[in-house]
Amino acid sequence: VNSPSSPGPDFAPLLARLAKIVGPQNVLTDPHETEPYANDWRGIYFGKTPAVVRPANTEEVAAVVKLCAETRTPLVPQGGNTGMCMASVPRASGGEIVLALGRMSRILNVDALNNTMTVEAGCVLANIQQAAADADRLFPLSLGAEGSCQIGGNLSTNAGGVNVLRYGNTRDLVLGLEVVLPDGRVWNGLRSLRKDNTGYDLKHLFVGAEGTLGIITAAVLKLFPRPQSNVTAWMAVPDPEAALALLALLRRHVGDRISAFELISRNCLEMVIRHILGTRDPLPVPHQWYVLTELADASPGGGLRAQLEPALEEAIEAKLVIDAAIAENQAQSQALWRIRESIPEAARSEPGMLYRHDISVAVSRIPAFIREARAALEKQYPGANVICFGHLGDGNLHYNAFIPGRSRSEAAAREAHDVTDLVYDIVQRYDGSFSAEHGVGLAKVEELRRYKSAVELDLMRTLKRSLDPGGILNPGKVL
Ligand SMILES: Cc1cc2nc3c(=O)[nH]c(=O)nc-3n(C[C@H](O)[C@H](O)[C@H](O)COP(=O)(O)OP(=O)(O)OC[C@H]3O[C@@H](n4cnc5c(N)ncnc54)[C@H](O)[C@@H]3O)c2cc1C
């Protein structure tokens, strides 16, 4: 096929050797087939690749990496390609091979007594959740992309999601890893131990490394008791201050049974109703801010609703809650969660470019941050439409903005940084993070340089150089 992204003749010998390792049918070179692997989820970055290689097991991954190390061919590991920072796509220069892990999708073992599960890196998150449920356990990682993201991608981005409040980030959910190193050696760290202080805890090097230090091929994950009862509530609150006070009040009533506590601004709900079929406002009249919360209890007959109702009454009396809808059944709960989970998709359907800021500050400082950042954006860009939602209980907001007159392509060209600089400078003053859960990828390399200390950058570069001296793994990402 003659197209700009077809592999040139220079790649032919390498592609033939790769085909010997994984089988010719698992080396995709037709641009129509490789395109979905080269473009990012947000639809604003279009990379190029000579080939997508799809290994079936760790031995094949190791052989591919070894060959690429030998021939100094850059490799981009890819899971479900749902990442938000262009970390999983090859760059537009066109010489990077995509290593797609999706064929490695086996659940290798479920140990219900040890509360662990061993899985291959290409397992789709929803399938892992289901396998845990089948064993009467919970794997608590949960996020909007769970139907397509893969555990290797979740680990490599240290994904957060809606249950961090109770269960932690992906980093907190892993006990062991198997990793193919940049020279093709395999590190088998598939331990299922809860206590193991035998030197450096190497697995944490690869968690959140966005595929720059090694290829994760398998993982041992932690499982938890499966909740026997849940309650989901959608509450209108006057402002983020009230939302924060509500979180403290709920904690007083139900303790750590709060598994999710999400803040949602009115315009997020309106966007979802506009673009996502079958969604509607859960309350009869509009309000500026909402909280979606989930309570879960692993003991039978947890009586959660009976605990939530007096808490809500107290919150209404204290004017922390204006109105509320409590899901009566699983279908209603799913409908409420669908609103929350559909916000990124709805934003993608809007015209114009969404400037995304996945930020975190101390939970207590969230309301002040929202006020200050909104005022600064509106002053600098009159008519700016701030789309604010996120994991309030973790101090993590998706603090996004549409800027009038900026189309998607123009904005892509100036991708970073005038709007983002303005927001991140405020985040910095709040001692926060410019990337709470999405990572750095290609999108935030500048920010890493701008906001990290020289010592921290030097440590990161030292690690990268010593593990991947040839710089073949996901070059240009993170550092
Ligand atoms: C609708 C929607 C909602 C989302 N909600 C959340 C959310 O709530 N919280 C959150 O944290 N994220 C969220 N995300 C972002 C994204 O889903 C997560 O970052 C997810 O963990 C990425 O997984 P993936 O399999 O798609 O990885 P990819 O996008 O394919 O890759 C991400 C990074 O991991 C690397 N990688 C992938 N697999 C491997 C491997 N086996 N070994 C080494 N490196 C690898 C890639 O090179 C890349 O650097 C959301 C995305 C969407 C589209």
Coordinates of C-alpha atoms and ligand atoms in Angstrom, one line a residue:
V1 CA 0.0 0.0 0.0
N2 CA 1.5 3.3 -1.0
S3 CA 0.6 5.7 1.8
P4 CA 2.8 8.0 3.8
S5 CA 2.6 5.7 6.8
S6 CA 3.5 2.5 4.9
P7 CA 6.8 1.0 6.1
G8 CA 9.6 1.9 3.8
P9 CA 11.9 -0.8 2.3
D10 CA 14.4 -0.2 5.2
F11 CA 12.1 -1.9 7.6
A12 CA 11.6 -5.0 5.5
P13 CA 14.4 -7.2 7.0
L14 CA 13.3 -6.2 10.5
L15 CA 9.6 -6.9 9.8
A16 CA 10.5 -10.3 8.4
R17 CA 12.4 -11.2 11.6
L18 CA 9.6 -9.9 13.8
A19 CA 7.2 -12.0 11.7
K20 CA 9.3 -15.1 12.5
I21 CA 8.8 -14.4 16.3
V22 CA 5.1 -13.6 16.5
G23 CA 3.8 -15.0 13.2
P24 CA 3.2 -12.9 10.0
Q25 CA -0.4 -12.4 10.9
N26 CA 0.6 -10.6 14.1
V27 CA 2.8 -8.0 12.4
L28 CA 0.3 -5.4 11.0
T29 CA 1.7 -3.1 8.4
D30 CA -1.4 -2.1 6.4
P31 CA -1.9 1.6 7.3
H32 CA -5.7 1.0 7.6
E33 CA -4.9 -1.6 10.2
T34 CA -2.2 0.3 12.1
E35 CA -4.0 3.6 12.2
P36 CA -6.1 2.9 15.3
Y37 CA -2.9 2.0 17.1
A38 CA -1.2 5.2 16.0
N39 CA -3.9 7.8 16.9
D40 CA -4.7 8.9 20.5
W41 CA -8.0 8.5 22.2
R42 CA -8.7 12.2 22.3
G43 CA -8.5 12.4 18.6
I44 CA -5.9 15.2 18.5
Y45 CA -2.6 13.3 18.0
F46 CA -1.9 11.3 14.9
G47 CA 1.3 9.2 15.1
K48 CA 2.9 6.9 12.5
T49 CA 4.3 3.4 12.7
P50 CA 5.9 1.0 10.3
A51 CA 4.2 -1.9 12.1
V52 CA 2.1 -3.1 15.0
V53 CA 3.5 -6.3 16.6
R54 CA 1.1 -8.5 18.7
P55 CA 3.0 -11.0 20.8
A56 CA 1.2 -14.0 22.4
N57 CA 3.3 -14.6 25.5
T58 CA 6.3 -13.3 27.5
E59 CA 8.8 -15.3 25.5
E60 CA 7.6 -13.6 22.3
V61 CA 7.8 -10.2 24.0
A62 CA 11.3 -10.9 25.2
A63 CA 12.4 -12.0 21.7
V64 CA 10.9 -8.9 20.1
V65 CA 12.5 -6.5 22.6
K66 CA 15.8 -8.3 22.2
L67 CA 15.7 -7.9 18.5
C68 CA 14.7 -4.2 18.8
A69 CA 17.5 -3.6 21.3
E70 CA 20.0 -5.2 18.8
T71 CA 18.7 -3.2 15.9
R72 CA 18.2 0.0 18.0
T73 CA 14.5 0.1 16.9
P74 CA 12.3 2.1 19.2
L75 CA 9.3 0.3 20.7
V76 CA 6.0 1.8 22.0
P77 CA 4.1 -0.6 24.4
Q78 CA 0.4 -0.3 24.1
G79 CA -2.6 -1.6 26.0
G80 CA -6.1 -0.4 25.3
N81 CA -4.8 3.0 23.9
T82 CA -7.2 4.9 26.2
G83 CA -4.5 7.0 27.9
M84 CA -5.0 10.7 27.9
C85 CA -1.3 11.9 27.5
M86 CA -0.3 10.5 24.1
A87 CA 2.0 8.0 25.9
S88 CA 0.7 4.9 24.1
V89 CA 1.1 6.1 20.5
P90 CA 4.1 6.3 18.3
R91 CA 5.4 9.7 17.4
A92 CA 4.8 11.2 14.0
S93 CA 8.4 10.8 12.9
G94 CA 7.4 7.3 11.9
G95 CA 10.1 4.9 13.0
E96 CA 8.6 3.4 16.2
I97 CA 7.1 0.0 16.3
V98 CA 4.0 -0.5 18.4
L99 CA 4.0 -3.5 20.7
A100 CA 0.3 -4.2 21.4
L101 CA -0.2 -6.5 24.4
G102 CA -3.9 -7.3 23.7
R103 CA -3.4 -11.0 22.8
M104 CA -1.9 -11.7 26.2
S105 CA -5.3 -11.7 27.9
R106 CA -5.3 -14.8 30.1
I107 CA -6.3 -14.8 33.8
L108 CA -3.6 -17.2 35.0
N109 CA -4.7 -17.9 38.5
V110 CA -7.2 -16.9 41.2
D111 CA -6.2 -17.6 44.8
A112 CA -9.3 -16.8 46.8
L113 CA -7.7 -17.6 50.1
N114 CA -4.7 -15.4 49.5
N115 CA -7.0 -12.8 47.9
T116 CA -4.9 -12.6 44.8
M117 CA -5.2 -13.0 41.1
T118 CA -2.4 -13.5 38.5
V119 CA -3.1 -12.0 35.1
E120 CA -1.4 -11.4 31.8
A121 CA -0.8 -7.7 31.0
G122 CA -3.3 -7.5 28.1
C123 CA -6.3 -8.5 30.2
V124 CA -9.1 -5.9 29.8
L125 CA -9.9 -4.4 33.2
A126 CA -13.6 -5.2 33.0
N127 CA -12.7 -8.9 32.5
I128 CA -10.5 -8.8 35.6
Q129 CA -13.3 -7.3 37.6
Q130 CA -15.6 -10.0 36.4
A131 CA -13.2 -12.8 37.2
A132 CA -12.8 -11.4 40.7
A133 CA -16.6 -11.3 41.1
D134 CA -16.9 -14.9 39.9
A135 CA -14.6 -15.8 42.8
D136 CA -16.8 -13.8 45.1
R137 CA -14.1 -11.1 45.4
L138 CA -13.6 -7.5 44.4
F139 CA -10.9 -6.0 42.2
P140 CA -11.7 -2.4 43.0
L141 CA -9.9 -0.5 40.2
S142 CA -12.8 1.1 38.3
L143 CA -12.7 3.8 35.6
G144 CA -14.7 5.0 32.6
A145 CA -12.4 3.2 30.1
E146 CA -12.7 -0.2 31.9
G147 CA -14.3 -1.9 29.0
S148 CA -11.2 -1.4 26.8
C149 CA -8.2 -0.4 29.0
Q150 CA -5.8 -3.2 30.0
I151 CA -4.2 -4.0 33.3
G152 CA -0.7 -3.4 31.8
G153 CA -1.8 0.1 30.8
N154 CA -3.4 0.6 34.2
L155 CA -0.2 -0.4 36.0
S156 CA 2.0 1.6 33.6
T157 CA -0.1 4.8 34.3
N158 CA -0.7 4.0 37.9
A159 CA -4.4 4.6 37.1
G160 CA -6.7 6.1 39.7
G161 CA -10.4 6.0 39.0
V162 CA -13.4 6.3 41.3
N163 CA -12.4 3.9 44.2
V164 CA -9.0 5.4 45.2
L165 CA -10.6 7.0 48.2
R166 CA -11.1 3.5 49.8
Y167 CA -8.7 1.2 48.0
G168 CA -5.8 3.4 46.7
N169 CA -4.3 3.7 43.2
T170 CA -3.3 0.8 41.0
R171 CA 0.1 0.9 42.7
D172 CA -1.6 -0.1 45.9
L173 CA -3.4 -3.0 44.2
V174 CA -0.3 -4.9 43.0
L175 CA 1.8 -7.4 44.8
G176 CA 4.1 -8.7 42.0
L177 CA 5.1 -8.1 38.4
E178 CA 6.8 -9.9 35.5
V179 CA 8.7 -7.4 33.3
V180 CA 10.7 -7.7 30.1
L181 CA 13.6 -5.3 30.5
P182 CA 14.9 -3.1 27.6
D183 CA 17.6 -5.6 26.8
G184 CA 15.1 -8.5 26.5
R185 CA 15.8 -10.2 29.8
V186 CA 12.8 -11.3 31.8
W187 CA 12.5 -10.2 35.5
N188 CA 10.1 -12.6 37.2
G189 CA 8.8 -10.7 40.2
L190 CA 5.4 -12.5 40.3
R191 CA 5.3 -12.8 44.0
S192 CA 2.0 -12.9 45.9
L193 CA 3.4 -11.8 49.2
R194 CA 2.0 -9.1 51.4
K195 CA 5.2 -8.8 53.3
D196 CA 8.6 -8.9 51.6
N197 CA 11.4 -6.6 52.6
T198 CA 14.2 -8.1 50.6
G199 CA 15.9 -5.0 49.2
Y200 CA 14.5 -2.4 46.8
D201 CA 10.9 -2.9 45.9
L202 CA 11.5 -3.1 42.1
K203 CA 7.9 -3.5 41.0
H204 CA 7.3 0.1 41.9
L205 CA 9.9 1.3 39.4
F206 CA 7.7 0.0 36.6
V207 CA 4.3 1.1 38.0
G208 CA 3.6 4.6 36.5
A209 CA 6.7 4.4 34.3
E210 CA 4.5 4.7 31.1
G211 CA 6.4 1.9 29.3
T212 CA 9.7 3.7 29.5
L213 CA 11.6 1.3 31.7
G214 CA 10.2 -2.1 30.8
I215 CA 7.3 -4.0 29.4
I216 CA 5.0 -5.4 32.0
T217 CA 3.9 -8.9 30.9
A218 CA 2.0 -10.2 33.9
A219 CA 0.9 -9.1 37.4
V220 CA -0.3 -10.4 40.8
L221 CA -3.2 -8.3 41.9
K222 CA -4.8 -7.9 45.3
L223 CA -8.4 -8.9 45.8
F224 CA -10.9 -7.7 48.4
P225 CA -14.1 -8.9 50.0
R226 CA -16.9 -8.4 47.6
P227 CA -19.4 -5.8 48.8
Q228 CA -22.7 -7.3 49.8
S229 CA -24.6 -4.1 49.7
N230 CA -24.2 -0.7 48.0
V231 CA -26.0 2.6 48.0
T232 CA -25.5 5.3 45.4
A233 CA -26.6 8.9 45.9
W234 CA -26.7 11.9 43.6
M235 CA -26.8 15.1 45.7
A236 CA -27.1 18.7 44.7
V237 CA -24.7 20.9 46.8
P238 CA -24.5 24.7 46.9
D239 CA -20.7 24.8 46.2
P240 CA -17.4 22.9 46.5
E241 CA -17.0 24.0 50.2
A242 CA -20.3 22.3 51.0
A243 CA -19.2 19.2 49.1
L244 CA -16.1 19.0 51.3
A245 CA -18.0 19.5 54.5
L246 CA -20.5 16.8 53.3
L247 CA -17.6 14.4 52.9
A248 CA -16.5 14.9 56.5
L249 CA -20.1 14.6 57.7
L250 CA -20.6 11.3 55.7
R251 CA -17.3 9.9 57.1
R252 CA -18.6 10.6 60.6
H253 CA -21.7 8.6 59.9
V254 CA -20.4 5.7 57.7
G255 CA -16.7 5.6 58.2
D256 CA -14.7 4.0 55.4
R257 CA -17.8 2.6 53.8
I258 CA -17.5 5.6 51.3
S259 CA -15.9 4.0 48.3
A260 CA -16.4 7.0 45.9
F261 CA -17.1 10.7 46.3
E262 CA -17.2 12.6 43.0
L263 CA -17.8 16.3 42.4
I264 CA -19.6 17.3 39.2
S265 CA -20.3 20.8 37.9
R266 CA -23.7 21.5 36.2
N267 CA -22.3 22.0 32.7
C268 CA -20.8 18.4 32.8
L269 CA -24.3 17.0 33.4
E270 CA -25.7 19.2 30.6
M271 CA -23.0 18.0 28.2
V272 CA -23.8 14.4 29.0
I273 CA -27.5 14.9 28.5
R274 CA -26.7 16.6 25.1
H275 CA -24.5 13.8 23.8
I276 CA -25.2 10.5 25.6
L277 CA -28.4 8.9 24.6
G278 CA -30.8 7.9 27.4
T279 CA -29.3 10.1 30.1
R280 CA -31.4 12.7 32.1
D281 CA -31.1 15.0 35.0
P282 CA -31.6 12.9 38.2
L283 CA -33.2 15.9 40.0
P284 CA -36.3 18.0 39.1
V285 CA -34.5 21.4 38.9
P286 CA -31.0 22.4 37.9
H287 CA -28.2 23.1 40.5
Q288 CA -24.7 24.4 40.0
W289 CA -22.8 21.5 41.7
Y290 CA -23.4 17.8 42.4
V291 CA -21.8 15.0 44.4
L292 CA -22.1 11.4 43.4
T293 CA -21.2 9.1 46.2
E294 CA -21.1 5.3 46.6
L295 CA -21.2 3.5 49.9
A296 CA -20.4 -0.2 50.0
D297 CA -20.3 -2.8 52.8
A298 CA -18.8 -6.2 52.7
S299 CA -20.8 -7.6 55.6
P300 CA -24.2 -9.0 54.9
G301 CA -27.2 -6.8 55.7
G302 CA -25.0 -3.7 56.0
G303 CA -28.0 -1.5 56.4
L304 CA -26.3 1.2 54.4
R305 CA -29.4 3.0 53.4
A306 CA -30.5 3.3 57.0
Q307 CA -27.1 4.9 57.8
L308 CA -27.2 7.2 54.8
E309 CA -30.7 8.6 55.4
P310 CA -30.0 10.3 58.8
A311 CA -26.7 11.6 57.4
L312 CA -28.5 13.2 54.5
E313 CA -31.1 14.7 56.8
E314 CA -28.3 16.2 58.9
A315 CA -26.6 17.5 55.7
I316 CA -29.8 19.1 54.4
E317 CA -30.4 20.8 57.8
A318 CA -26.9 22.1 57.7
K319 CA -27.5 23.4 54.2
L320 CA -24.7 21.2 52.8
V321 CA -27.2 19.4 50.5
I322 CA -30.0 21.0 48.6
D323 CA -31.7 18.0 47.1
A324 CA -30.8 14.3 46.6
A325 CA -31.7 11.2 44.7
I326 CA -30.9 7.8 46.2
A327 CA -30.8 4.9 43.8
E328 CA -33.6 2.4 44.6
N329 CA -31.9 -0.5 42.7
Q330 CA -28.9 -1.5 40.7
A331 CA -30.3 -0.1 37.4
Q332 CA -30.8 3.3 39.0
S333 CA -27.3 3.2 40.5
Q334 CA -25.9 2.3 37.0
A335 CA -27.8 5.2 35.4
L336 CA -26.2 7.7 37.9
W337 CA -22.7 6.3 37.4
R338 CA -23.3 6.4 33.6
I339 CA -23.6 10.1 33.9
R340 CA -20.3 10.4 35.7
E341 CA -18.5 8.0 33.4
S342 CA -19.8 9.5 30.2
I343 CA -18.3 13.0 30.9
P344 CA -15.1 12.4 28.9
E345 CA -17.0 11.0 26.0
A346 CA -19.5 13.8 26.0
A347 CA -16.7 16.4 26.1
R348 CA -15.1 14.7 23.1
S349 CA -18.4 15.2 21.2
E350 CA -18.4 18.9 21.9
P351 CA -17.0 21.2 19.2
G352 CA -13.8 23.1 20.1
M353 CA -10.8 22.0 22.0
L354 CA -11.0 20.9 25.6
Y355 CA -7.9 21.9 27.5
R356 CA -7.6 19.1 30.0
H357 CA -6.0 19.5 33.4
D358 CA -5.8 16.4 35.6
I359 CA -4.7 18.1 38.7
S360 CA -4.4 17.3 42.4
V361 CA -4.1 19.5 45.5
A362 CA -4.7 18.7 49.2
V363 CA -8.3 17.8 49.6
S364 CA -8.9 20.7 52.0
R365 CA -7.7 23.2 49.4
I366 CA -9.9 22.1 46.5
P367 CA -12.6 24.8 47.0
A368 CA -10.1 27.7 47.1
F369 CA -8.3 26.2 44.0
I370 CA -11.5 26.0 42.0
R371 CA -12.4 29.6 42.9
E372 CA -9.0 31.0 42.1
A373 CA -8.5 29.0 38.8
R374 CA -11.9 29.9 37.5
A375 CA -11.4 33.6 38.2
A376 CA -8.0 33.6 36.5
L377 CA -9.3 31.7 33.4
E378 CA -12.4 33.9 33.0
K379 CA -10.2 37.1 33.3
Q380 CA -7.7 35.9 30.8
Y381 CA -10.2 34.2 28.4
P382 CA -13.6 35.9 28.7
G383 CA -16.3 33.3 28.1
A384 CA -14.1 30.4 29.1
N385 CA -16.3 27.4 29.9
V386 CA -14.8 25.5 32.8
I387 CA -15.8 21.8 32.9
C388 CA -14.9 20.6 36.4
F389 CA -15.4 17.1 37.7
G390 CA -13.5 14.5 39.5
H391 CA -12.4 12.6 42.5
L392 CA -13.0 15.2 45.2
G393 CA -12.3 12.6 48.0
D394 CA -8.7 12.2 46.5
G395 CA -8.1 16.0 45.9
N396 CA -8.1 15.1 42.2
L397 CA -10.0 17.2 39.7
H398 CA -10.4 17.1 36.0
Y399 CA -10.3 20.9 35.7
N400 CA -10.9 21.4 32.0
A401 CA -11.9 24.3 29.9
F402 CA -13.2 25.2 26.5
I403 CA -11.8 28.5 25.3
P404 CA -14.1 30.5 22.9
G405 CA -12.8 30.7 19.3
R406 CA -10.3 27.9 19.7
S407 CA -10.9 25.0 17.4
R408 CA -9.6 21.6 18.0
S409 CA -6.9 21.7 15.3
E410 CA -5.7 25.2 16.2
A411 CA -5.5 24.2 19.8
A412 CA -3.7 21.0 18.9
A413 CA -1.0 23.1 17.1
R414 CA -0.5 25.2 20.2
E415 CA -1.2 22.1 22.3
A416 CA 0.4 23.3 25.4
H417 CA 0.7 25.9 26.8
D418 CA -0.9 29.2 27.4
V419 CA -4.1 27.9 29.0
T420 CA -2.4 25.0 30.7
D421 CA 0.5 27.2 32.0
L422 CA -2.0 29.5 33.7
V423 CA -3.8 26.6 35.4
Y424 CA -0.6 24.7 36.3
D425 CA 1.1 27.7 37.8
I426 CA -1.8 28.0 40.2
V427 CA -1.6 24.3 40.9
Q428 CA 2.1 24.8 41.7
R429 CA 1.3 27.6 44.2
Y430 CA -1.1 25.2 45.9
D431 CA 1.7 22.6 46.1
G432 CA -0.3 20.3 43.8
S433 CA 0.4 18.0 40.9
F434 CA 0.0 18.8 37.2
S435 CA -0.9 15.2 36.6
A436 CA -2.7 13.4 39.3
E437 CA -3.6 10.1 37.5
H438 CA -3.1 10.4 33.7
G439 CA 0.7 10.5 33.6
V440 CA 3.0 12.6 31.5
G441 CA 3.4 10.9 28.1
L442 CA 4.2 13.2 25.3
A443 CA 1.6 15.8 26.4
K444 CA 3.3 17.0 29.6
V445 CA 7.0 16.6 29.1
E446 CA 7.4 20.4 29.2
E447 CA 5.5 20.5 32.5
L448 CA 7.8 17.9 34.0
R449 CA 10.8 20.0 33.1
R450 CA 9.1 23.1 34.4
Y451 CA 7.7 22.0 37.7
K452 CA 10.1 19.1 38.9
S453 CA 13.2 20.0 40.8
A454 CA 16.6 19.5 39.1
V455 CA 17.4 16.7 41.7
E456 CA 14.2 14.8 40.9
L457 CA 14.7 15.1 37.1
D458 CA 18.3 13.9 37.5
L459 CA 17.2 10.9 39.5
M460 CA 14.6 10.0 36.8
R461 CA 17.2 10.4 34.0
T462 CA 19.7 8.3 35.9
L463 CA 17.2 5.5 36.2
K464 CA 16.2 5.7 32.6
R465 CA 19.8 5.7 31.4
S466 CA 20.8 2.7 33.5
L467 CA 17.8 0.6 32.6
D468 CA 17.5 1.6 29.0
P469 CA 20.9 2.9 27.8
G470 CA 19.9 2.5 24.1
G471 CA 16.7 4.6 24.7
I472 CA 14.5 2.1 22.8
L473 CA 11.5 2.0 25.2
N474 CA 8.9 4.6 24.5
P475 CA 11.4 7.3 23.6
G476 CA 10.4 11.0 24.1
K477 CA 7.7 10.0 26.6
V478 CA 7.9 11.3 30.2
L479 CA 11.5 12.6 30.1
Ligands
LIG1 C1 -13.5 7.5 29.2 C2 -12.2 7.5 29.9 C3 -12.2 7.6 31.3 C4 -10.9 7.5 32.0 N1 -10.9 7.6 33.4 C5 -9.8 7.5 34.0 C6 -9.8 7.6 35.5 O1 -10.8 7.8 36.1 N2 -8.6 7.4 36.1 C7 -7.4 7.3 35.4 O2 -6.4 7.1 36.0 N3 -7.4 7.2 34.0 C8 -8.5 7.3 33.4 N4 -8.5 7.3 32.0 C9 -7.2 7.2 31.3 C10 -6.9 5.7 30.9 O3 -8.0 4.9 30.7 C11 -5.9 5.1 31.9 O4 -4.7 5.8 31.8 C12 -5.6 3.6 31.6 O5 -4.9 3.2 32.8 C13 -4.8 3.4 30.4 O6 -4.8 2.0 30.1 P1 -4.6 1.5 28.6 O7 -4.6 0.0 28.6 O8 -5.6 2.1 27.7 O9 -3.1 2.0 28.4 P2 -2.5 2.7 27.1 O10 -3.3 4.0 26.8 O11 -2.5 1.8 25.9 O12 -1.1 3.0 27.6 C14 -0.8 3.9 28.6 C15 0.7 3.9 29.0 O13 1.1 2.6 29.4 C16 2.1 2.1 28.6 N5 1.8 0.6 28.6 C17 0.6 0.0 28.2 N6 0.7 -1.3 28.4 C18 2.0 -1.5 28.9 C19 2.7 -2.7 29.3 N7 2.1 -3.9 29.3 N8 3.9 -2.5 29.8 C20 4.5 -1.3 29.8 N9 3.9 -0.2 29.4 C21 2.6 -0.3 29.0 C22 2.0 2.8 27.3 O14 3.2 2.8 26.6 C23 1.6 4.2 27.8 O15 2.7 4.8 28.2 C24 -9.7 7.4 31.3 C25 -9.8 7.3 29.9 C26 -11.0 7.3 29.2 C27 -10.9 7.2 27.7

